[in-house]
mmCIF file with all atom_site columns, C-alpha atoms in Angstrom:
data_model
loop_
_atom_site.group_PDB
_atom_site.id
_atom_site.type_symbol
_atom_site.label_atom_id
_atom_site.label_alt_id
_atom_site.label_comp_id
_atom_site.label_asym_id
_atom_site.label_entity_id
_atom_site.label_seq_id
_atom_site.pdbx_PDB_ins_code
_atom_site.Cartn_x
_atom_site.Cartn_y
_atom_site.Cartn_z
_atom_site.occupancy
_atom_site.B_iso_or_equiv
_atom_site.pdbx_formal_charge
_atom_site.auth_seq_id
_atom_site.auth_comp_id
_atom_site.auth_asym_id
_atom_site.auth_atom_id
_atom_site.pdbx_PDB_model_num
ATOM 1   C CA . UNK A 1 1   ? 0.074   -0.184  -0.006  1.00 50.00 ? 1   UNK A CA 1
ATOM 2   C CA . UNK A 1 2   ? 1.278   3.353   -1.185  1.00 49.00 ? 2   UNK A CA 1
ATOM 3   C CA . UNK A 1 3   ? -0.130  6.474   1.041   1.00 46.00 ? 3   UNK A CA 1
ATOM 4   C CA . UNK A 1 4   ? 0.731   10.614  1.063   1.00 45.00 ? 4   UNK A CA 1
ATOM 5   C CA . UNK A 1 5   ? 0.453   10.955  4.765   1.00 46.00 ? 5   UNK A CA 1
ATOM 6   C CA . UNK A 1 6   ? -0.009  14.832  3.523   1.00 44.00 ? 6   UNK A CA 1
ATOM 7   C CA . UNK A 1 7   ? -3.207  14.166  1.622   1.00 59.00 ? 7   UNK A CA 1
ATOM 8   C CA . UNK A 1 8   ? -4.238  10.858  3.460   1.00 85.00 ? 8   UNK A CA 1
ATOM 9   C CA . UNK A 1 9   ? -4.378  9.116   0.341   1.00 89.00 ? 9   UNK A CA 1
ATOM 10  C CA . UNK A 1 10  ? -4.049  5.493   -0.071  1.00 95.00 ? 10  UNK A CA 1
ATOM 11  C CA . UNK A 1 11  ? -3.798  3.353   -3.180  1.00 96.00 ? 11  UNK A CA 1
ATOM 12  C CA . UNK A 1 12  ? -4.426  -0.607  -2.033  1.00 97.00 ? 12  UNK A CA 1
ATOM 13  C CA . UNK A 1 13  ? -3.942  -3.872  -3.938  1.00 97.00 ? 13  UNK A CA 1
ATOM 14  C CA . UNK A 1 14  ? -5.701  -6.504  -1.413  1.00 97.00 ? 14  UNK A CA 1
ATOM 15  C CA . UNK A 1 15  ? -8.167  -7.013  1.195   1.00 96.00 ? 15  UNK A CA 1
ATOM 16  C CA . UNK A 1 16  ? -5.637  -6.256  3.881   1.00 96.00 ? 16  UNK A CA 1
ATOM 17  C CA . UNK A 1 17  ? -4.328  -2.945  2.870   1.00 96.00 ? 17  UNK A CA 1
ATOM 18  C CA . UNK A 1 18  ? -8.191  -2.167  2.159   1.00 97.00 ? 18  UNK A CA 1
ATOM 19  C CA . UNK A 1 19  ? -8.610  -2.637  5.717   1.00 96.00 ? 19  UNK A CA 1
ATOM 20  C CA . UNK A 1 20  ? -5.435  -0.466  6.530   1.00 96.00 ? 20  UNK A CA 1
ATOM 21  C CA . UNK A 1 21  ? -6.327  2.447   4.461   1.00 96.00 ? 21  UNK A CA 1
ATOM 22  C CA . UNK A 1 22  ? -10.005 2.631   6.186   1.00 96.00 ? 22  UNK A CA 1
ATOM 23  C CA . UNK A 1 23  ? -8.705  2.222   9.638   1.00 95.00 ? 23  UNK A CA 1
ATOM 24  C CA . UNK A 1 24  ? -6.184  4.509   9.308   1.00 94.00 ? 24  UNK A CA 1
ATOM 25  C CA . UNK A 1 25  ? -7.973  7.776   8.155   1.00 94.00 ? 25  UNK A CA 1
ATOM 26  C CA . UNK A 1 26  ? -7.246  7.501   4.503   1.00 96.00 ? 26  UNK A CA 1
ATOM 27  C CA . UNK A 1 27  ? -10.079 9.957   2.759   1.00 97.00 ? 27  UNK A CA 1
ATOM 28  C CA . UNK A 1 28  ? -9.363  9.003   -0.881  1.00 97.00 ? 28  UNK A CA 1
ATOM 29  C CA . UNK A 1 29  ? -8.852  5.400   -1.290  1.00 98.00 ? 29  UNK A CA 1
ATOM 30  C CA . UNK A 1 30  ? -7.984  4.138   -4.835  1.00 98.00 ? 30  UNK A CA 1
ATOM 31  C CA . UNK A 1 31  ? -8.041  0.385   -5.725  1.00 98.00 ? 31  UNK A CA 1
ATOM 32  C CA . UNK A 1 32  ? -5.920  -1.159  -7.937  1.00 97.00 ? 32  UNK A CA 1
ATOM 33  C CA . UNK A 1 33  ? -7.239  -4.189  -9.792  1.00 97.00 ? 33  UNK A CA 1
ATOM 34  C CA . UNK A 1 34  ? -9.898  -7.110  -7.970  1.00 98.00 ? 34  UNK A CA 1
ATOM 35  C CA . UNK A 1 35  ? -10.427 -7.450  -4.044  1.00 98.00 ? 35  UNK A CA 1
ATOM 36  C CA . UNK A 1 36  ? -11.682 -10.388 -3.099  1.00 96.00 ? 36  UNK A CA 1
ATOM 37  C CA . UNK A 1 37  ? -11.918 -11.947 0.294   1.00 90.00 ? 37  UNK A CA 1
ATOM 38  C CA . UNK A 1 38  ? -13.153 -9.256  2.629   1.00 92.00 ? 38  UNK A CA 1
ATOM 39  C CA . UNK A 1 39  ? -15.936 -8.354  4.504   1.00 94.00 ? 39  UNK A CA 1
ATOM 40  C CA . UNK A 1 40  ? -18.784 -5.768  3.991   1.00 97.00 ? 40  UNK A CA 1
ATOM 41  C CA . UNK A 1 41  ? -16.445 -1.915  4.770   1.00 98.00 ? 41  UNK A CA 1
ATOM 42  C CA . UNK A 1 42  ? -18.177 0.986   6.086   1.00 98.00 ? 42  UNK A CA 1
ATOM 43  C CA . UNK A 1 43  ? -16.505 4.609   4.636   1.00 98.00 ? 43  UNK A CA 1
ATOM 44  C CA . UNK A 1 44  ? -15.978 6.588   7.569   1.00 97.00 ? 44  UNK A CA 1
ATOM 45  C CA . UNK A 1 45  ? -17.368 10.257  6.979   1.00 98.00 ? 45  UNK A CA 1
ATOM 46  C CA . UNK A 1 46  ? -16.295 12.111  3.922   1.00 98.00 ? 46  UNK A CA 1
ATOM 47  C CA . UNK A 1 47  ? -14.187 9.132   2.473   1.00 98.00 ? 47  UNK A CA 1
ATOM 48  C CA . UNK A 1 48  ? -13.945 8.631   -1.445  1.00 98.00 ? 48  UNK A CA 1
ATOM 49  C CA . UNK A 1 49  ? -13.233 4.860   -2.728  1.00 98.00 ? 49  UNK A CA 1
ATOM 50  C CA . UNK A 1 50  ? -12.281 4.873   -6.160  1.00 98.00 ? 50  UNK A CA 1
ATOM 51  C CA . UNK A 1 51  ? -11.319 2.443   -9.235  1.00 97.00 ? 51  UNK A CA 1
ATOM 52  C CA . UNK A 1 52  ? -10.990 -1.104  -9.457  1.00 97.00 ? 52  UNK A CA 1
ATOM 53  C CA . UNK A 1 53  ? -13.357 -4.084  -8.494  1.00 98.00 ? 53  UNK A CA 1
ATOM 54  C CA . UNK A 1 54  ? -14.304 -5.319  -4.747  1.00 98.00 ? 54  UNK A CA 1
ATOM 55  C CA . UNK A 1 55  ? -16.044 -8.940  -4.931  1.00 98.00 ? 55  UNK A CA 1
ATOM 56  C CA . UNK A 1 56  ? -17.459 -9.825  -1.965  1.00 97.00 ? 56  UNK A CA 1
ATOM 57  C CA . UNK A 1 57  ? -19.384 -12.912 0.140   1.00 93.00 ? 57  UNK A CA 1
ATOM 58  C CA . UNK A 1 58  ? -22.216 -10.900 1.200   1.00 93.00 ? 58  UNK A CA 1
ATOM 59  C CA . UNK A 1 59  ? -22.954 -7.323  2.055   1.00 96.00 ? 59  UNK A CA 1
ATOM 60  C CA . UNK A 1 60  ? -20.737 -4.919  0.313   1.00 97.00 ? 60  UNK A CA 1
ATOM 61  C CA . UNK A 1 61  ? -19.428 -1.208  0.928   1.00 98.00 ? 61  UNK A CA 1
ATOM 62  C CA . UNK A 1 62  ? -21.428 0.781   3.448   1.00 98.00 ? 62  UNK A CA 1
ATOM 63  C CA . UNK A 1 63  ? -22.030 4.829   3.320   1.00 98.00 ? 63  UNK A CA 1
ATOM 64  C CA . UNK A 1 64  ? -22.217 7.037   6.459   1.00 98.00 ? 64  UNK A CA 1
ATOM 65  C CA . UNK A 1 65  ? -21.964 10.752  5.184   1.00 98.00 ? 65  UNK A CA 1
ATOM 66  C CA . UNK A 1 66  ? -20.079 12.368  2.498   1.00 98.00 ? 66  UNK A CA 1
ATOM 67  C CA . UNK A 1 67  ? -18.810 9.618   1.063   1.00 98.00 ? 67  UNK A CA 1
ATOM 68  C CA . UNK A 1 68  ? -18.306 9.114   -3.062  1.00 98.00 ? 68  UNK A CA 1
ATOM 69  C CA . UNK A 1 69  ? -18.002 6.038   -4.504  1.00 98.00 ? 69  UNK A CA 1
ATOM 70  C CA . UNK A 1 70  ? -16.760 6.812   -8.545  1.00 98.00 ? 70  UNK A CA 1
ATOM 71  C CA . UNK A 1 71  ? -15.247 4.528   -11.304 1.00 98.00 ? 71  UNK A CA 1
ATOM 72  C CA . UNK A 1 72  ? -15.845 1.688   -8.840  1.00 98.00 ? 72  UNK A CA 1
ATOM 73  C CA . UNK A 1 73  ? -17.522 -2.012  -9.286  1.00 98.00 ? 73  UNK A CA 1
ATOM 74  C CA . UNK A 1 74  ? -19.268 -3.821  -6.181  1.00 98.00 ? 74  UNK A CA 1
ATOM 75  C CA . UNK A 1 75  ? -19.814 -7.395  -7.178  1.00 98.00 ? 75  UNK A CA 1
ATOM 76  C CA . UNK A 1 76  ? -22.175 -9.416  -4.097  1.00 97.00 ? 76  UNK A CA 1
ATOM 77  C CA . UNK A 1 77  ? -24.659 -12.071 -4.516  1.00 96.00 ? 77  UNK A CA 1
ATOM 78  C CA . UNK A 1 78  ? -28.363 -11.022 -6.633  1.00 95.00 ? 78  UNK A CA 1
ATOM 79  C CA . UNK A 1 79  ? -29.869 -11.075 -3.003  1.00 94.00 ? 79  UNK A CA 1
ATOM 80  C CA . UNK A 1 80  ? -27.424 -9.478  -1.198  1.00 95.00 ? 80  UNK A CA 1
ATOM 81  C CA . UNK A 1 81  ? -26.958 -5.677  -0.925  1.00 96.00 ? 81  UNK A CA 1
ATOM 82  C CA . UNK A 1 82  ? -23.589 -4.503  -2.650  1.00 98.00 ? 82  UNK A CA 1
ATOM 83  C CA . UNK A 1 83  ? -23.895 -0.696  -1.993  1.00 98.00 ? 83  UNK A CA 1
ATOM 84  C CA . UNK A 1 84  ? -26.020 0.495   1.217   1.00 97.00 ? 84  UNK A CA 1
ATOM 85  C CA . UNK A 1 85  ? -26.276 3.387   3.815   1.00 98.00 ? 85  UNK A CA 1
ATOM 86  C CA . UNK A 1 86  ? -25.683 3.671   7.877   1.00 98.00 ? 86  UNK A CA 1
ATOM 87  C CA . UNK A 1 87  ? -28.906 4.368   9.209   1.00 96.00 ? 87  UNK A CA 1
ATOM 88  C CA . UNK A 1 88  ? -27.800 5.145   12.449  1.00 97.00 ? 88  UNK A CA 1
ATOM 89  C CA . UNK A 1 89  ? -26.660 8.893   10.939  1.00 97.00 ? 89  UNK A CA 1
ATOM 90  C CA . UNK A 1 90  ? -28.479 11.390  11.647  1.00 97.00 ? 90  UNK A CA 1
ATOM 91  C CA . UNK A 1 91  ? -27.273 13.735  8.043   1.00 97.00 ? 91  UNK A CA 1
ATOM 92  C CA . UNK A 1 92  ? -26.279 11.339  5.125   1.00 98.00 ? 92  UNK A CA 1
ATOM 93  C CA . UNK A 1 93  ? -24.574 15.115  3.856   1.00 98.00 ? 93  UNK A CA 1
ATOM 94  C CA . UNK A 1 94  ? -24.116 13.897  0.394   1.00 98.00 ? 94  UNK A CA 1
ATOM 95  C CA . UNK A 1 95  ? -23.410 10.307  -1.077  1.00 98.00 ? 95  UNK A CA 1
ATOM 96  C CA . UNK A 1 96  ? -22.193 10.216  -4.539  1.00 98.00 ? 96  UNK A CA 1
ATOM 97  C CA . UNK A 1 97  ? -22.168 7.369   -6.704  1.00 98.00 ? 97  UNK A CA 1
ATOM 98  C CA . UNK A 1 98  ? -20.675 8.470   -9.854  1.00 98.00 ? 98  UNK A CA 1
ATOM 99  C CA . UNK A 1 99  ? -19.491 5.537   -12.446 1.00 98.00 ? 99  UNK A CA 1
ATOM 100 C CA . UNK A 1 100 ? -20.770 2.825   -10.749 1.00 98.00 ? 100 UNK A CA 1
ATOM 101 C CA . UNK A 1 101 ? -21.576 -0.924  -11.657 1.00 98.00 ? 101 UNK A CA 1
ATOM 102 C CA . UNK A 1 102 ? -23.187 -3.189  -9.290  1.00 98.00 ? 102 UNK A CA 1
ATOM 103 C CA . UNK A 1 103 ? -24.083 -6.911  -9.312  1.00 97.00 ? 103 UNK A CA 1
ATOM 104 C CA . UNK A 1 104 ? -26.114 -6.945  -6.382  1.00 97.00 ? 104 UNK A CA 1
ATOM 105 C CA . UNK A 1 105 ? -28.960 -4.309  -4.500  1.00 95.00 ? 105 UNK A CA 1
ATOM 106 C CA . UNK A 1 106 ? -27.770 -0.972  -4.104  1.00 96.00 ? 106 UNK A CA 1
ATOM 107 C CA . UNK A 1 107 ? -30.219 0.178   -0.934  1.00 95.00 ? 107 UNK A CA 1
ATOM 108 C CA . UNK A 1 108 ? -29.572 3.917   0.282   1.00 96.00 ? 108 UNK A CA 1
ATOM 109 C CA . UNK A 1 109 ? -32.939 4.569   2.653   1.00 94.00 ? 109 UNK A CA 1
ATOM 110 C CA . UNK A 1 110 ? -33.777 7.572   4.572   1.00 93.00 ? 110 UNK A CA 1
ATOM 111 C CA . UNK A 1 111 ? -34.744 5.607   7.992   1.00 93.00 ? 111 UNK A CA 1
ATOM 112 C CA . UNK A 1 112 ? -33.986 5.131   11.652  1.00 95.00 ? 112 UNK A CA 1
ATOM 113 C CA . UNK A 1 113 ? -32.216 7.961   12.680  1.00 96.00 ? 113 UNK A CA 1
ATOM 114 C CA . UNK A 1 114 ? -31.586 9.304   9.028   1.00 97.00 ? 114 UNK A CA 1
ATOM 115 C CA . UNK A 1 115 ? -33.321 12.876  9.270   1.00 96.00 ? 115 UNK A CA 1
ATOM 116 C CA . UNK A 1 116 ? -31.353 14.598  6.238   1.00 96.00 ? 116 UNK A CA 1
ATOM 117 C CA . UNK A 1 117 ? -29.609 13.981  3.309   1.00 97.00 ? 117 UNK A CA 1
ATOM 118 C CA . UNK A 1 118 ? -28.518 14.144  -0.382  1.00 97.00 ? 118 UNK A CA 1
ATOM 119 C CA . UNK A 1 119 ? -27.751 11.483  -3.265  1.00 97.00 ? 119 UNK A CA 1
ATOM 120 C CA . UNK A 1 120 ? -26.118 12.272  -6.544  1.00 98.00 ? 120 UNK A CA 1
ATOM 121 C CA . UNK A 1 121 ? -26.068 9.470   -9.110  1.00 98.00 ? 121 UNK A CA 1
ATOM 122 C CA . UNK A 1 122 ? -24.057 10.089  -12.308 1.00 98.00 ? 122 UNK A CA 1
ATOM 123 C CA . UNK A 1 123 ? -24.189 6.493   -13.870 1.00 98.00 ? 123 UNK A CA 1
ATOM 124 C CA . UNK A 1 124 ? -25.243 3.894   -11.621 1.00 98.00 ? 124 UNK A CA 1
ATOM 125 C CA . UNK A 1 125 ? -25.763 0.228   -13.769 1.00 98.00 ? 125 UNK A CA 1
ATOM 126 C CA . UNK A 1 126 ? -26.741 -2.838  -11.987 1.00 98.00 ? 126 UNK A CA 1
ATOM 127 C CA . UNK A 1 127 ? -25.744 -5.374  -13.515 1.00 98.00 ? 127 UNK A CA 1
ATOM 128 C CA . UNK A 1 128 ? -28.435 -7.849  -11.686 1.00 97.00 ? 128 UNK A CA 1
ATOM 129 C CA . UNK A 1 129 ? -30.166 -7.551  -8.273  1.00 95.00 ? 129 UNK A CA 1
ATOM 130 C CA . UNK A 1 130 ? -32.786 -10.190 -6.840  1.00 92.00 ? 130 UNK A CA 1
ATOM 131 C CA . UNK A 1 131 ? -35.338 -8.346  -4.212  1.00 86.00 ? 131 UNK A CA 1
ATOM 132 C CA . UNK A 1 132 ? -37.519 -10.829 -4.039  1.00 85.00 ? 132 UNK A CA 1
ATOM 133 C CA . UNK A 1 133 ? -37.031 -11.602 -0.215  1.00 80.00 ? 133 UNK A CA 1
ATOM 134 C CA . UNK A 1 134 ? -37.100 -8.550  1.207   1.00 75.00 ? 134 UNK A CA 1
ATOM 135 C CA . UNK A 1 135 ? -40.513 -7.095  2.800   1.00 66.00 ? 135 UNK A CA 1
ATOM 136 C CA . UNK A 1 136 ? -40.404 -4.126  1.602   1.00 66.00 ? 136 UNK A CA 1
ATOM 137 C CA . UNK A 1 137 ? -39.772 -4.131  -2.359  1.00 56.00 ? 137 UNK A CA 1
ATOM 138 C CA . UNK A 1 138 ? -40.350 -2.661  -5.762  1.00 54.00 ? 138 UNK A CA 1
ATOM 139 C CA . UNK A 1 139 ? -43.692 -3.693  -7.238  1.00 54.00 ? 139 UNK A CA 1
#
């Protein structure tokens, strides 16, 4: 993993490096290649995740507040959630998805403690998702 401490940017290539970048407080994380074997990750407020492919065995990326996903592919099973938000935060700030591709569900909701926030989407492609098992789902 390479990191510029002044700018708090990290480039990651493995699940371990991704975990280290998240724990270290990096504000911008760039994924090179494909990362597999990571449990669900949660982005701290203000973190941007860019590039590469993340392949999860269960849930994928949880957003908190003022997060950006850009030029990234998130892969889960069709009936799992690839991208979701943390409903224990009161203000989502702005959650931005830019040129994002998923296999799996995208579930961004304002419930529980969420009272405000914006969602900006510029290019979201969901190749496949199965919501039949959800109690609340599109009809």
